mmCIF file of C-alpha atoms in Angstrom:
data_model
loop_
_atom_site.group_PDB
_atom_site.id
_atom_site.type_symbol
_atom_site.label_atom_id
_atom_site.label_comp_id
_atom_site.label_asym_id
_atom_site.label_seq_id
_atom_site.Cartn_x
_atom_site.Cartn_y
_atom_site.Cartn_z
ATOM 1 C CA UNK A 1 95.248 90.290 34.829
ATOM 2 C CA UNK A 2 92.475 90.718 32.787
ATOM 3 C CA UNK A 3 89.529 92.106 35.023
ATOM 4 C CA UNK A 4 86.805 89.621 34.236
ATOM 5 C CA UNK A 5 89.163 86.774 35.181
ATOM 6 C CA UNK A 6 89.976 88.653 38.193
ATOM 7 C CA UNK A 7 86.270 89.356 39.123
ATOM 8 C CA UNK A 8 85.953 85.519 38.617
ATOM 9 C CA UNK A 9 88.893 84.579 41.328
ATOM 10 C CA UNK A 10 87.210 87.514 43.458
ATOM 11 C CA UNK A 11 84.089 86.180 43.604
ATOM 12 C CA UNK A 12 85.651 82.210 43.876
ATOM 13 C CA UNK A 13 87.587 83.957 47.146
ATOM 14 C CA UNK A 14 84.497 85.217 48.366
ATOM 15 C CA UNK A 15 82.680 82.002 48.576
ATOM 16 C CA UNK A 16 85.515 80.391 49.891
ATOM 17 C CA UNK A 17 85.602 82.399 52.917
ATOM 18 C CA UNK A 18 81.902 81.853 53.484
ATOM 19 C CA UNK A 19 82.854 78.272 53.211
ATOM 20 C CA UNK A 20 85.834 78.252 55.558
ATOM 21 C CA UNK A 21 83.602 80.757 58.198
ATOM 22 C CA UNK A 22 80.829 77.730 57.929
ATOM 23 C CA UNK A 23 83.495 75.158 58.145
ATOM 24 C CA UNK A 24 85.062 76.673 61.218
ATOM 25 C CA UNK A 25 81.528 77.523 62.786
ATOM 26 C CA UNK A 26 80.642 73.383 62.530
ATOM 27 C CA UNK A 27 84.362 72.014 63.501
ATOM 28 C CA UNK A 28 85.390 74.443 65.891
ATOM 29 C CA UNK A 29 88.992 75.002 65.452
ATOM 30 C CA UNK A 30 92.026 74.239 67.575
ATOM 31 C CA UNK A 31 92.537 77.098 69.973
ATOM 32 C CA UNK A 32 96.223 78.656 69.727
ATOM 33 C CA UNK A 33 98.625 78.642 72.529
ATOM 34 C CA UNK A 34 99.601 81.496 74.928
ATOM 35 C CA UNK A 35 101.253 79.948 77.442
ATOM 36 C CA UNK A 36 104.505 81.751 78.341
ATOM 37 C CA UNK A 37 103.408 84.775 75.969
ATOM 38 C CA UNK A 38 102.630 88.621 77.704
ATOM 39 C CA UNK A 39 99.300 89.236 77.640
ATOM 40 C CA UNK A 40 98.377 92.805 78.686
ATOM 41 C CA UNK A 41 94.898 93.969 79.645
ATOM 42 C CA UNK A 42 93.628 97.494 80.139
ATOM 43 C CA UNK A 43 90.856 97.521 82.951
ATOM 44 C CA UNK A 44 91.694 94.487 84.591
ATOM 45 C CA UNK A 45 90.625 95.460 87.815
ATOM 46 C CA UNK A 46 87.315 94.732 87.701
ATOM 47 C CA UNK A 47 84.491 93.311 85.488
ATOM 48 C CA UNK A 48 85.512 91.880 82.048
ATOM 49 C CA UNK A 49 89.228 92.921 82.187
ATOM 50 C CA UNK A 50 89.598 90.414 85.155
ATOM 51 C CA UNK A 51 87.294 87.496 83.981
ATOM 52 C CA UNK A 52 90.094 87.893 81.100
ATOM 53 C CA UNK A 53 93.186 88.154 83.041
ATOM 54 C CA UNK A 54 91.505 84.903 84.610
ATOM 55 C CA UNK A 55 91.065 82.961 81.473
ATOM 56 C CA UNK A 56 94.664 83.628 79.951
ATOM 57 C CA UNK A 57 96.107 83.004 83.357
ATOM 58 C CA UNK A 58 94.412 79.525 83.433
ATOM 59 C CA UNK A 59 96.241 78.987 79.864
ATOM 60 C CA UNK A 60 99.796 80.277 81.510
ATOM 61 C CA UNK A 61 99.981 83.416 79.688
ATOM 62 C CA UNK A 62 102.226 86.206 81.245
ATOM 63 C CA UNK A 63 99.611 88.816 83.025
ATOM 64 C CA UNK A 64 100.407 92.603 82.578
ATOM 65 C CA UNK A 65 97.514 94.277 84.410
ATOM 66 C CA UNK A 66 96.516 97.829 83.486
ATOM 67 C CA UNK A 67 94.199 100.001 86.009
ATOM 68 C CA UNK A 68 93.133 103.363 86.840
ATOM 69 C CA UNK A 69 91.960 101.528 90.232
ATOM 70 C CA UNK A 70 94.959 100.377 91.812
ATOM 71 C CA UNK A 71 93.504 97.766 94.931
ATOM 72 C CA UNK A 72 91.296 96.811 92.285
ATOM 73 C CA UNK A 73 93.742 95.311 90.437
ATOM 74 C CA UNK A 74 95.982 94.542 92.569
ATOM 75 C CA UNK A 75 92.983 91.801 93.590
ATOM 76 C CA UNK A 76 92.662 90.976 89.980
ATOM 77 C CA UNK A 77 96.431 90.435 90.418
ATOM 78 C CA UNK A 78 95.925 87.989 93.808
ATOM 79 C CA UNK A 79 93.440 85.797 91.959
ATOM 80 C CA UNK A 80 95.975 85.366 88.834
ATOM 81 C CA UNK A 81 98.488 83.981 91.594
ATOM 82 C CA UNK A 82 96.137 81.403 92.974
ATOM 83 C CA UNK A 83 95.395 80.016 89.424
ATOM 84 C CA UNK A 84 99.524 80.486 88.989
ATOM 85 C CA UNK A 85 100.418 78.838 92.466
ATOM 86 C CA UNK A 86 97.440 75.971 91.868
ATOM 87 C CA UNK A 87 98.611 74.390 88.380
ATOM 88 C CA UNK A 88 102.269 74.930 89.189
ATOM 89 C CA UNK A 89 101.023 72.696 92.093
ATOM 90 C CA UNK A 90 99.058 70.038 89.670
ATOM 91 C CA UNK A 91 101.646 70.307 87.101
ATOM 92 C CA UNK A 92 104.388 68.887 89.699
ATOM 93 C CA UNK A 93 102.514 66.361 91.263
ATOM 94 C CA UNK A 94 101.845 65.060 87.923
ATOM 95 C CA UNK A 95 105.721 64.758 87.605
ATOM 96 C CA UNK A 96 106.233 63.220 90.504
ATOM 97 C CA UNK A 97 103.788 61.021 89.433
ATOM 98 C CA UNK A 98 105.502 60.199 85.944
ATOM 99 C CA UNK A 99 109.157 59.945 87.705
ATOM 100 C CA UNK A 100 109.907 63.278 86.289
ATOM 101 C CA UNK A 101 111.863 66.059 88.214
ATOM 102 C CA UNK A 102 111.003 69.359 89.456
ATOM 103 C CA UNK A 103 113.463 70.872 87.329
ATOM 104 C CA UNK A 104 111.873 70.068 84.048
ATOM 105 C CA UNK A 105 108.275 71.628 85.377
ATOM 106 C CA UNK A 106 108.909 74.668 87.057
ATOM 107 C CA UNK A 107 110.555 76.546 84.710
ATOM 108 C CA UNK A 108 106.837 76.123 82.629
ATOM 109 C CA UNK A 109 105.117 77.199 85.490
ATOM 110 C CA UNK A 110 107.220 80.065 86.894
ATOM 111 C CA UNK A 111 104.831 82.996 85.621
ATOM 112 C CA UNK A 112 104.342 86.105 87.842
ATOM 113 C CA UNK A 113 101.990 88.799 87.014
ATOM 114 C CA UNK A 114 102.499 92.478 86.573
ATOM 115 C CA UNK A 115 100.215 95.391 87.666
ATOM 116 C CA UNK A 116 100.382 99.186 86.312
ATOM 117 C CA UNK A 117 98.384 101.658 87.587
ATOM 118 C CA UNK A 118 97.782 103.812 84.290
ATOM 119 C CA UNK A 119 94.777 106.068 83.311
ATOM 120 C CA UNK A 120 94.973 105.104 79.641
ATOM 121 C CA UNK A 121 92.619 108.445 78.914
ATOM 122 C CA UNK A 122 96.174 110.264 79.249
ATOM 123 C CA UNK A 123 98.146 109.486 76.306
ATOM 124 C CA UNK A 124 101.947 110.124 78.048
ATOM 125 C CA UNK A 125 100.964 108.253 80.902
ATOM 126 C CA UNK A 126 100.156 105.425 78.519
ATOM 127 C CA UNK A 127 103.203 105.644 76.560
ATOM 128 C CA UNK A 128 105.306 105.891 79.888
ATOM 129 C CA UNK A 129 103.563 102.736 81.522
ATOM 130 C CA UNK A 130 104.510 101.160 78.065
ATOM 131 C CA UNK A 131 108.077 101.301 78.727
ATOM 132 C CA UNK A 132 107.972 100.415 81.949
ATOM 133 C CA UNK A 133 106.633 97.187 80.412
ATOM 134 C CA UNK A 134 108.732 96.741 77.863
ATOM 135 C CA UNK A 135 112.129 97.264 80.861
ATOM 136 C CA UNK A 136 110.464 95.452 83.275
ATOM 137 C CA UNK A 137 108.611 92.301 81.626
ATOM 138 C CA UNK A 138 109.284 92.069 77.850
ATOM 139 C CA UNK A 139 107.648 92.729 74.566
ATOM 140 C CA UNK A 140 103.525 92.523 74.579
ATOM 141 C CA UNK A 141 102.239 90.029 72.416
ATOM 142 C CA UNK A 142 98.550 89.898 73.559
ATOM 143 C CA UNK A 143 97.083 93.541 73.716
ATOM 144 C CA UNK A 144 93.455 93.459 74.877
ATOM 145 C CA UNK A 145 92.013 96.736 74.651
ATOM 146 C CA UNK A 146 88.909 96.476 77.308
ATOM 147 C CA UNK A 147 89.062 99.351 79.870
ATOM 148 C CA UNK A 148 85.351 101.495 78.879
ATOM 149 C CA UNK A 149 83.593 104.032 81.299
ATOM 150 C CA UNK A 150 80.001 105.016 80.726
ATOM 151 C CA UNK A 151 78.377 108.621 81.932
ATOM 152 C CA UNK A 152 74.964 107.936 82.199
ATOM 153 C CA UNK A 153 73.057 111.114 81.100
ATOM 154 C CA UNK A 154 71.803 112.328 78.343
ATOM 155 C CA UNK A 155 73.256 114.538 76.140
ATOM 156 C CA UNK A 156 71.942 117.993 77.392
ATOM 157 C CA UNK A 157 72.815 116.832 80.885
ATOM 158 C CA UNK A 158 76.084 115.181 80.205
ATOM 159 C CA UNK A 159 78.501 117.706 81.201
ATOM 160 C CA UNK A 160 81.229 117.931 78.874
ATOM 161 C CA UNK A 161 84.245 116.413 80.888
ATOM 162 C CA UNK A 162 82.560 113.630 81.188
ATOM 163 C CA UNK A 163 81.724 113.171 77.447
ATOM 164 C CA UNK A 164 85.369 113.866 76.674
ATOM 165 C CA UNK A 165 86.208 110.808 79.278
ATOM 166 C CA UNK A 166 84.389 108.645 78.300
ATOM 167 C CA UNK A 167 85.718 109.850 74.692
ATOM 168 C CA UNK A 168 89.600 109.108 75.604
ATOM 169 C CA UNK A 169 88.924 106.096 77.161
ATOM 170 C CA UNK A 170 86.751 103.956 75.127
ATOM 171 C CA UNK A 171 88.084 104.877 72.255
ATOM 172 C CA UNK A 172 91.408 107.360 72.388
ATOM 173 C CA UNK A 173 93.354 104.622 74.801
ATOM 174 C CA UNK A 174 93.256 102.131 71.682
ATOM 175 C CA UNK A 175 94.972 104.647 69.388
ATOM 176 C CA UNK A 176 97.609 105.336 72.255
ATOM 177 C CA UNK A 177 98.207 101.413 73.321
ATOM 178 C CA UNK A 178 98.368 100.157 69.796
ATOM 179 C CA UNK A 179 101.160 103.045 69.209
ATOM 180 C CA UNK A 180 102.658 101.979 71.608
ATOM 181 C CA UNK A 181 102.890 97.393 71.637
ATOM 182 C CA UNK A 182 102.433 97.547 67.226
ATOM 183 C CA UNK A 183 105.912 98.155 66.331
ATOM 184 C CA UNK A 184 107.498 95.431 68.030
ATOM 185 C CA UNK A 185 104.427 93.060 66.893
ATOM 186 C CA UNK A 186 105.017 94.320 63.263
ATOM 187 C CA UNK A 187 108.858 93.726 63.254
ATOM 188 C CA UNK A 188 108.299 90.137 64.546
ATOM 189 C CA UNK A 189 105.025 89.617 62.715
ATOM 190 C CA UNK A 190 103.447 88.302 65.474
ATOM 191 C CA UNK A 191 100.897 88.984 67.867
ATOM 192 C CA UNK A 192 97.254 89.430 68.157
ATOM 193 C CA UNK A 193 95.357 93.131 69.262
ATOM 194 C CA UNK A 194 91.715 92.195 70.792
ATOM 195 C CA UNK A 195 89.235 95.471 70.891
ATOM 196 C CA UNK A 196 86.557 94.833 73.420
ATOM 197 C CA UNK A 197 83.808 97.341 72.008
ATOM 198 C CA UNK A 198 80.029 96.883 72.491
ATOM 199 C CA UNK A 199 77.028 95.988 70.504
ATOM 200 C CA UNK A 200 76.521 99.704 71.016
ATOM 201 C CA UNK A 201 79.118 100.001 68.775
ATOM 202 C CA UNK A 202 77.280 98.576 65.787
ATOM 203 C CA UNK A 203 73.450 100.064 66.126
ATOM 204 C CA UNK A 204 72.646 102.819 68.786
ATOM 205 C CA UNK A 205 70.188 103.460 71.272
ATOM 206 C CA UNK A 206 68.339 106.691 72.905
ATOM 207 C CA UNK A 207 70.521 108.604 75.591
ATOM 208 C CA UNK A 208 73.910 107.494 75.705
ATOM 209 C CA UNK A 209 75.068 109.647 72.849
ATOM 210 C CA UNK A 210 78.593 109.794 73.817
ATOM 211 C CA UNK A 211 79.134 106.063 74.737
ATOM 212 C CA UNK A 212 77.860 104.551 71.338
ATOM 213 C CA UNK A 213 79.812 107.497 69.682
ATOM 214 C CA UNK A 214 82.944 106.019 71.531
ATOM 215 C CA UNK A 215 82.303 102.420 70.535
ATOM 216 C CA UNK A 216 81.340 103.066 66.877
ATOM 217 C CA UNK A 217 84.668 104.970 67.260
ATOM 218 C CA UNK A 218 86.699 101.758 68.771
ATOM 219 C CA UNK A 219 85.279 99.424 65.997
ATOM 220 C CA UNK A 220 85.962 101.528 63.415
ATOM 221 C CA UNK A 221 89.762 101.619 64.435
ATOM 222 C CA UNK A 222 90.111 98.354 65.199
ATOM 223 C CA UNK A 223 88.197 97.505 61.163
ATOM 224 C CA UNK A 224 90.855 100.083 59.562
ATOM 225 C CA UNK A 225 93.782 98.749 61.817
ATOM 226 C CA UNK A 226 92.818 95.148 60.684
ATOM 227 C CA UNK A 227 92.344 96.483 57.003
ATOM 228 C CA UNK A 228 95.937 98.232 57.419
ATOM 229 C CA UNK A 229 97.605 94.913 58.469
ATOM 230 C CA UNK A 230 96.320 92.820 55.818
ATOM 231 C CA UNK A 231 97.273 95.535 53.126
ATOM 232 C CA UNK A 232 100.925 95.262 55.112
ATOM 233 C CA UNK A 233 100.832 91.316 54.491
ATOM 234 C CA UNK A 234 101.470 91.019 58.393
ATOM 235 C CA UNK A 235 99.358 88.108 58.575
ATOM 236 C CA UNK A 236 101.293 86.810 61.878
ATOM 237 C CA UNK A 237 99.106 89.619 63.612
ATOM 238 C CA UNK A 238 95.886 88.367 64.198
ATOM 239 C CA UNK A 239 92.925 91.143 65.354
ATOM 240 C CA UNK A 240 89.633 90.198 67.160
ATOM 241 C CA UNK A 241 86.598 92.292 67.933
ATOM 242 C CA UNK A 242 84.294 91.590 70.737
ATOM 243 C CA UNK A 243 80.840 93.312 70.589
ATOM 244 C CA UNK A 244 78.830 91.884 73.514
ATOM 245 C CA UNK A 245 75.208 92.959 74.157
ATOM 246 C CA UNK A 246 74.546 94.079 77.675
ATOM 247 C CA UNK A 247 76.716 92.413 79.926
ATOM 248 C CA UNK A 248 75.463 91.816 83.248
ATOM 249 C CA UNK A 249 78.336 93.323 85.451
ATOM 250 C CA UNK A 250 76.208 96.595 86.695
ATOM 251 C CA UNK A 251 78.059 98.849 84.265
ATOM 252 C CA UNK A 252 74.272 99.784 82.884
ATOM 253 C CA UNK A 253 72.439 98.494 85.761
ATOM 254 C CA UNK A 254 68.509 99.070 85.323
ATOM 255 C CA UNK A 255 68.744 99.397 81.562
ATOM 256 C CA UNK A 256 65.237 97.381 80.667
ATOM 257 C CA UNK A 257 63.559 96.465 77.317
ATOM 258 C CA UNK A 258 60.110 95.259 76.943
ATOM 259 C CA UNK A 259 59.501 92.832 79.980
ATOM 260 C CA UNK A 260 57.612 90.223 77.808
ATOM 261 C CA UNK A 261 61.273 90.167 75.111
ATOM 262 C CA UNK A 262 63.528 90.318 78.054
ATOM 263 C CA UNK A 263 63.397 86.551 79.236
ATOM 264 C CA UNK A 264 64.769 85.833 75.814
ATOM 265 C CA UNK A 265 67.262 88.116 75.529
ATOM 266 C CA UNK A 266 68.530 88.962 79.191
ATOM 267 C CA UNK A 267 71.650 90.304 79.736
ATOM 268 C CA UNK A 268 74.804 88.310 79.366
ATOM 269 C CA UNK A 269 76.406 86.524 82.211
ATOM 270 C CA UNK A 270 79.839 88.002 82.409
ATOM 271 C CA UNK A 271 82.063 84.592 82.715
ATOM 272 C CA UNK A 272 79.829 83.343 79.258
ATOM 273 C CA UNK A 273 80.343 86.125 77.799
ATOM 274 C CA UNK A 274 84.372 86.140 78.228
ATOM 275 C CA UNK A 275 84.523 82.875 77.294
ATOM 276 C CA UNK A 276 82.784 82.856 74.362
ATOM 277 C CA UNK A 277 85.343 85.969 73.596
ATOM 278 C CA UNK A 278 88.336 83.806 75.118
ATOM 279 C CA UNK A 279 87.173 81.387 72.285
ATOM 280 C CA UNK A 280 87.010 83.488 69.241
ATOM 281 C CA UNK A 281 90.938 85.210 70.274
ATOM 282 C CA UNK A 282 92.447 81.722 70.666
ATOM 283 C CA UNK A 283 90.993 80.638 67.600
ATOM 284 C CA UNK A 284 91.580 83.409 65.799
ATOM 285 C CA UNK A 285 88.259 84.433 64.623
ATOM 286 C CA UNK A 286 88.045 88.029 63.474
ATOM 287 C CA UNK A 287 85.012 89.203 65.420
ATOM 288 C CA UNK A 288 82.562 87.863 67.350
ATOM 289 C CA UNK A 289 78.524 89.494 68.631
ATOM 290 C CA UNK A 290 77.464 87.647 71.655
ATOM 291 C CA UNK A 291 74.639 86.223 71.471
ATOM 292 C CA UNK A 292 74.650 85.688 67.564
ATOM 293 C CA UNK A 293 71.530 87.293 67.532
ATOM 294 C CA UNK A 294 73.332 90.634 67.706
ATOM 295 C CA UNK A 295 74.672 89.506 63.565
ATOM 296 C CA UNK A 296 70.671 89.669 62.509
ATOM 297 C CA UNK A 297 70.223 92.681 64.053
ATOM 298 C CA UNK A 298 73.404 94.469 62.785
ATOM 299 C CA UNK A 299 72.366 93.172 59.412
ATOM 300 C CA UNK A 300 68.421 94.591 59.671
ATOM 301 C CA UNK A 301 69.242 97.918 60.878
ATOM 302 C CA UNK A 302 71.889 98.362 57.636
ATOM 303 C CA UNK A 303 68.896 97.154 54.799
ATOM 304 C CA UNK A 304 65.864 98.392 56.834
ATOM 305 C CA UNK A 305 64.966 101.873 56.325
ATOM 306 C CA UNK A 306 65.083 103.902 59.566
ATOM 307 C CA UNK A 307 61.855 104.401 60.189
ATOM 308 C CA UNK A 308 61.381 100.435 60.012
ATOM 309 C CA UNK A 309 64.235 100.215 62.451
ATOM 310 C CA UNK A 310 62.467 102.964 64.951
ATOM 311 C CA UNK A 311 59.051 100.652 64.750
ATOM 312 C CA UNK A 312 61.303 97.179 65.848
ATOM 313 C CA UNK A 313 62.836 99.823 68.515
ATOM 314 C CA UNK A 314 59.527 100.228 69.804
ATOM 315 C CA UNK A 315 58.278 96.906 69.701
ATOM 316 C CA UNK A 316 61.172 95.653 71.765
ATOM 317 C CA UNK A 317 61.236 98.046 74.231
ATOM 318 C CA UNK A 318 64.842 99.053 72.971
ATOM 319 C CA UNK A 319 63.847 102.693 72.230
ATOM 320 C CA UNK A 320 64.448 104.275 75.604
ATOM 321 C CA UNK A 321 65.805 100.954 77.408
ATOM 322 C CA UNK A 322 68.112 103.066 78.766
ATOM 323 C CA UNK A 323 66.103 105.487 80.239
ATOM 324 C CA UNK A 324 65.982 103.451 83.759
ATOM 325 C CA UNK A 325 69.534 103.352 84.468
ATOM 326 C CA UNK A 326 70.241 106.889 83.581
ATOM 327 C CA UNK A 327 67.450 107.836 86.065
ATOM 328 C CA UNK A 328 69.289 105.369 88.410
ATOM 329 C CA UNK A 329 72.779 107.394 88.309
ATOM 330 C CA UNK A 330 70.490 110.548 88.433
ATOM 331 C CA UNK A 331 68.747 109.550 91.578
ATOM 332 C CA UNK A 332 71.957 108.197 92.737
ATOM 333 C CA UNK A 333 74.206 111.617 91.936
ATOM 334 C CA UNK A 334 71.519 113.557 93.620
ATOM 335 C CA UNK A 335 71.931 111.586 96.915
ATOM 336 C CA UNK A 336 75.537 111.792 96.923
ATOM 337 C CA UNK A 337 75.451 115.460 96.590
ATOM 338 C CA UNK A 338 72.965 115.846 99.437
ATOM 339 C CA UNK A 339 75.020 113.383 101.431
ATOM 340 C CA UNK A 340 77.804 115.997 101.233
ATOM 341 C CA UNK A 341 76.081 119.183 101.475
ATOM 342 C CA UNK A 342 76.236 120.151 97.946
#
């Protein structure tokens, strides 16, 4: 093709897909189905990872829960079965209701859920809980990548097993999950991979060097691995990143910026924030920055110079916001150390 007619249908394809964003922005979309479908979820025993195993349970997804923190999840697990056991219950006394029979319900509403207790930092122990899976339940066809740790010191404090941790698991445990669910998604062409990262992961902050090196390092996988996918015309696999700002589940509790900013942008309430996520997966919306705030300020810190970007930094308090809760786990590692004699 000659290349000014294909810079022409280039840039017509470009402002189509600003038009079809818009479009599904204003009409919000029909949300997909998972209902009967394995949904797996790393972290699920606490925080985000079980607000999520919540949500896909209330749509009658298959739950595989994944957990370093076995009671944890296996309470994450209990929870799923009440939302299980509750709209089997609804479901057949709708039946009964419509002259139906319990045969022709149940078998919708037979779902169990599945717990693992894996430390996806350890790539064998990863790939081994994988087949488990694969023997024991089936073939993953929602991956949700959302177990993340956080160190809380900085740099020159941060002793280096703990950078390497938080390393493997924020970012590492998507390289060995994907490894090990893609293949089966790519011979079917089907099935969507969700990378919970951070808004850390698209514009830093002072003093947690290795966590925003960790999410800049998940979103950048899960960009190339969408990238890859499309260049493999496997368009049956949808991907979705989740970039969040602070999330109010006391992962970086005491983290401050300015007090006079911070009644407009507090942190996140964790259920809004999931469903806002649970949203943009079922819809299949490439990525989504909660609040939509987080977009402007992605955009700004890529066109501003840096000094510009230190001077908004200061201005909202965002230059050493996390100074507070690192002096929180300090304060708090100190005690536990003098607590045992240390």
């Amino acid at each position: 093709m000659n290349i000014l007619l294909e810079l022409f249908v280039v840039t017509f394809q470009v402002l189509w897909a600003f038009v079809a964003a818009a479009g599904r922005w204003l009409l919000r979309p029909r949300e997909k189905s998972v209902a009967g479908q394995v949904c797996l979820i790393t972290g699920a025993g606490s925080g985000l990872g079980r607000l999520f195993a919540l949500e896909f349970a209330r749509r009658r997804a298959r739950l595989v829960l994944w957990d370093i923190n076995a009671p944890g999840n296996e309470e994450t697990a209990g929870l799923v079965r009440s939302i299980y056991r509750q709209a089997a219950e609804e479901a057949l006394a709708a039946a009964r209701k419509a002259g139906q029979g319990e045969e022709e319900v149940l078998p919708h509403y037979n779902l169990q859920v599945h717990t693992y207790t894996c430390d996806v930092s350890k790539r064998e122990n990863v790939y081994t809980t994988a087949e488990k899976v694969r023997k024991e339940v089936g073939e993953v066809s929602v991956l949700v990548n959302n177990a993340g740790v956080v160190s809380g010191h900085h740099l020159l404090e941060c002793p280096d097993e703990l950078i390497e941790r938080t390393m493997m698991v924020n970012c590492h445990a998507h390289f060995w999950t994907t490894k090990a669910f893609l293949p089966k998604m790519l011979e079917l062409n089907h099935g969507h991979i969700v990378t919970v990262a951070s808004s850390l992961g698209l514009f830093s902050t002072a003093g947690v060097e290795d966590y925003c090196a960790s999410k800049f390092g998940a979103v950048g996988f899960h960009e190339s691995l969408s990238h890859e996918l499309k260049a493999a015309e496997k368009d049956g696999i949808k991907t979705t990143l989740v970039c969040p700002y602070l999330v109010d589940t006391g992962m970086f509790r005491g983290c401050r910026i300015r007090k006079e900013i911070e009644p407009f942008l507090p942190p996140l309430k964790p259920d809004y924030c999931v469903k806002q996520a649970m949203r943009a997966i079922l819809t299949d919306q490439p990525m989504i920055c909660t609040p939509r705030l987080m977009y402007m300020v992605t955009f700004m810190k890529s066109i501003l110079p840096f000094e510009a970007v230190v001077c908004m930094y200061r201005f909202l308090g965002a230059d050493k916001c996390m100074y507070p809760f690192i002096a929180q786990r300090k304060q708090a590692t100190n005690n536990n150390e003098a607590k045992n004699g240390i």
